[in-house]
Tab-separated table of C-alpha atoms in Angstrom:
chain	number	residue	atom	x	y	z
A	19	MET	CA	39.059	-131.399	-178.233
A	20	THR	CA	41.217	-129.663	-180.788
A	21	LEU	CA	43.405	-126.729	-179.930
A	22	GLU	CA	43.974	-124.251	-182.685
A	23	VAL	CA	47.213	-122.326	-182.665
A	24	LYS	CA	47.293	-119.119	-184.636
A	25	ILE	CA	50.681	-118.125	-185.918
A	26	SER	CA	50.925	-114.494	-186.933
A	27	THR	CA	53.497	-113.284	-189.319
A	28	MET	CA	55.012	-109.854	-189.042
A	29	ALA	CA	52.876	-108.826	-192.025
A	30	ASP	CA	49.713	-109.921	-190.144
A	31	VAL	CA	50.707	-107.947	-187.057
A	32	ARG	CA	51.512	-104.891	-189.192
A	33	LYS	CA	48.168	-105.187	-191.041
A	34	ALA	CA	46.239	-105.470	-187.754
A	35	TRP	CA	48.065	-102.462	-186.300
A	36	GLN	CA	47.425	-100.418	-189.443
A	37	SER	CA	43.729	-101.301	-189.334
A	38	TRP	CA	43.458	-100.312	-185.657
A	39	SER	CA	45.355	-97.089	-186.333
A	40	GLU	CA	43.044	-96.091	-189.200
A	41	GLU	CA	39.930	-96.829	-187.105
A	42	HIS	CA	41.340	-94.749	-184.257
A	43	LEU	CA	42.116	-91.817	-186.552
A	44	GLU	CA	38.574	-91.948	-187.958
A	45	LYS	CA	37.093	-91.937	-184.444
A	46	GLN	CA	39.258	-88.928	-183.554
A	47	ARG	CA	38.015	-87.063	-186.640
A	48	LEU	CA	34.450	-87.635	-185.400
A	49	ASN	CA	35.160	-86.849	-181.723
A	50	PRO	CA	34.351	-83.179	-180.957
A	51	PHE	CA	36.729	-83.283	-177.966
A	52	SER	CA	39.701	-84.361	-180.063
A	53	ASP	CA	42.311	-82.015	-181.534
A	54	ASP	CA	41.807	-83.910	-184.815
A	55	PHE	CA	38.031	-83.212	-184.960
A	56	ASP	CA	36.868	-82.451	-188.505
A	57	TYR	CA	33.479	-80.710	-188.385
A	58	GLY	CA	32.840	-81.015	-192.119
A	59	HIS	CA	33.625	-84.716	-192.128
A	60	ALA	CA	31.546	-85.350	-188.990
A	61	MET	CA	28.529	-83.587	-190.510
A	62	SER	CA	28.867	-85.529	-193.770
A	63	VAL	CA	28.815	-88.967	-192.143
A	64	ARG	CA	26.324	-88.392	-189.326
A	65	LEU	CA	22.953	-90.088	-189.409
A	66	GLN	CA	19.933	-88.099	-190.509
A	67	LYS	CA	16.420	-88.347	-189.135
A	68	GLY	CA	14.795	-91.424	-190.627
A	69	ASP	CA	18.102	-93.289	-191.101
A	70	CYS	CA	18.402	-96.745	-189.558
A	71	GLY	CA	20.095	-96.318	-186.167
A	72	TYR	CA	19.239	-92.597	-185.825
A	73	GLY	CA	18.609	-91.681	-182.182
A	74	ARG	CA	20.042	-94.974	-180.948
A	75	PRO	CA	23.405	-95.701	-179.360
A	76	GLN	CA	26.053	-97.417	-181.435
A	77	GLU	CA	25.684	-101.205	-181.401
A	78	GLY	CA	28.003	-102.887	-178.924
A	79	SER	CA	28.775	-99.624	-177.110
A	80	LYS	CA	28.734	-99.131	-173.349
A	81	THR	CA	25.866	-96.683	-173.846
A	82	GLU	CA	23.792	-99.412	-175.510
A	83	ALA	CA	24.597	-101.807	-172.644
A	84	ARG	CA	23.560	-99.211	-170.021
A	85	GLY	CA	20.303	-98.619	-171.893
A	86	GLN	CA	19.527	-102.328	-172.012
A	87	ARG	CA	20.249	-102.649	-168.278
A	88	ALA	CA	18.014	-99.653	-167.535
A	89	ARG	CA	15.205	-101.093	-169.689
A	90	ARG	CA	15.364	-104.419	-167.822
A	91	HIS	CA	15.311	-102.566	-164.491
A	92	VAL	CA	12.271	-100.469	-165.444
A	93	HIS	CA	10.425	-103.569	-166.699
A	94	LYS	CA	11.083	-105.260	-163.358
A	95	GLU	CA	9.765	-102.193	-161.496
A	96	MET	CA	6.674	-102.099	-163.710
A	97	GLU	CA	5.979	-105.772	-162.963
A	98	GLU	CA	6.318	-105.052	-159.237
A	99	LEU	CA	3.927	-102.107	-159.577
A	100	CYS	CA	1.375	-104.279	-161.413
A	101	LEU	CA	1.560	-106.884	-158.645
A	102	THR	CA	1.000	-104.136	-156.065
A	103	ILE	CA	-2.027	-102.858	-157.983
A	104	ARG	CA	-3.462	-106.394	-158.260
A	105	ALA	CA	-3.008	-106.918	-154.523
A	106	MET	CA	-4.560	-103.683	-153.296
A	107	GLY	CA	-6.796	-102.605	-156.168
A	108	VAL	CA	-10.561	-102.828	-156.220
A	109	ARG	CA	-12.196	-104.711	-159.075
A	110	GLY	CA	-14.489	-102.473	-161.134
A	111	ARG	CA	-17.657	-103.429	-163.006
A	112	ASP	CA	-15.620	-104.059	-166.134
A	113	GLY	CA	-13.383	-106.531	-164.246
A	114	ARG	CA	-10.317	-104.298	-164.169
A	115	ARG	CA	-8.435	-103.485	-160.987
A	116	ARG	CA	-8.370	-99.843	-159.898
A	117	VAL	CA	-6.531	-97.904	-157.232
A	118	THR	CA	-6.066	-94.171	-156.753
A	119	PHE	CA	-2.628	-92.728	-157.375
A	120	GLY	CA	-2.343	-91.426	-153.792
A	121	ARG	CA	-3.380	-94.688	-152.139
A	122	LEU	CA	-1.045	-96.663	-154.390
A	123	PHE	CA	2.013	-94.647	-153.479
A	124	GLU	CA	1.200	-94.705	-149.768
A	125	HIS	CA	1.931	-98.456	-149.995
A	126	TYR	CA	4.363	-98.542	-152.884
A	127	VAL	CA	7.307	-97.107	-150.957
A	128	ARG	CA	10.063	-97.578	-153.542
A	129	VAL	CA	8.753	-94.948	-155.943
A	130	SER	CA	10.840	-94.767	-159.082
A	131	ASP	CA	10.931	-91.500	-161.000
A	132	LYS	CA	11.077	-93.535	-164.214
A	133	VAL	CA	7.932	-95.492	-163.367
A	134	VAL	CA	6.104	-92.331	-162.294
A	135	GLY	CA	7.132	-90.746	-165.603
A	136	ILE	CA	5.687	-93.700	-167.506
A	137	LEU	CA	2.430	-93.523	-165.510
A	138	LEU	CA	2.048	-89.805	-166.163
A	139	ARG	CA	2.272	-90.252	-169.970
């Protein structure tokens, strides 16, 4: 096992600080709640419809992480719903299981608004 020791010079520390400072200033220019917000600049660098990443949260952001967690949660609920349908559904002539919406939700007590929204699509 090798331990690596990083020795930073004052120039390295200064360079890192300068880089962080410039990134922060750029974020403030794009933040509509900042006193440094620059509308013209923000409009010139924003994504347009059809651009890669348009309509998606920034990679690595907390918003992206919350979305991924929510997606996993909804998938788990959908799996649970499918198991419920398999257990209480009636097999049709075509071999598929069927259950009425009302009967399903009499037994499926943990109704999720997200799952209901998906079913109503």
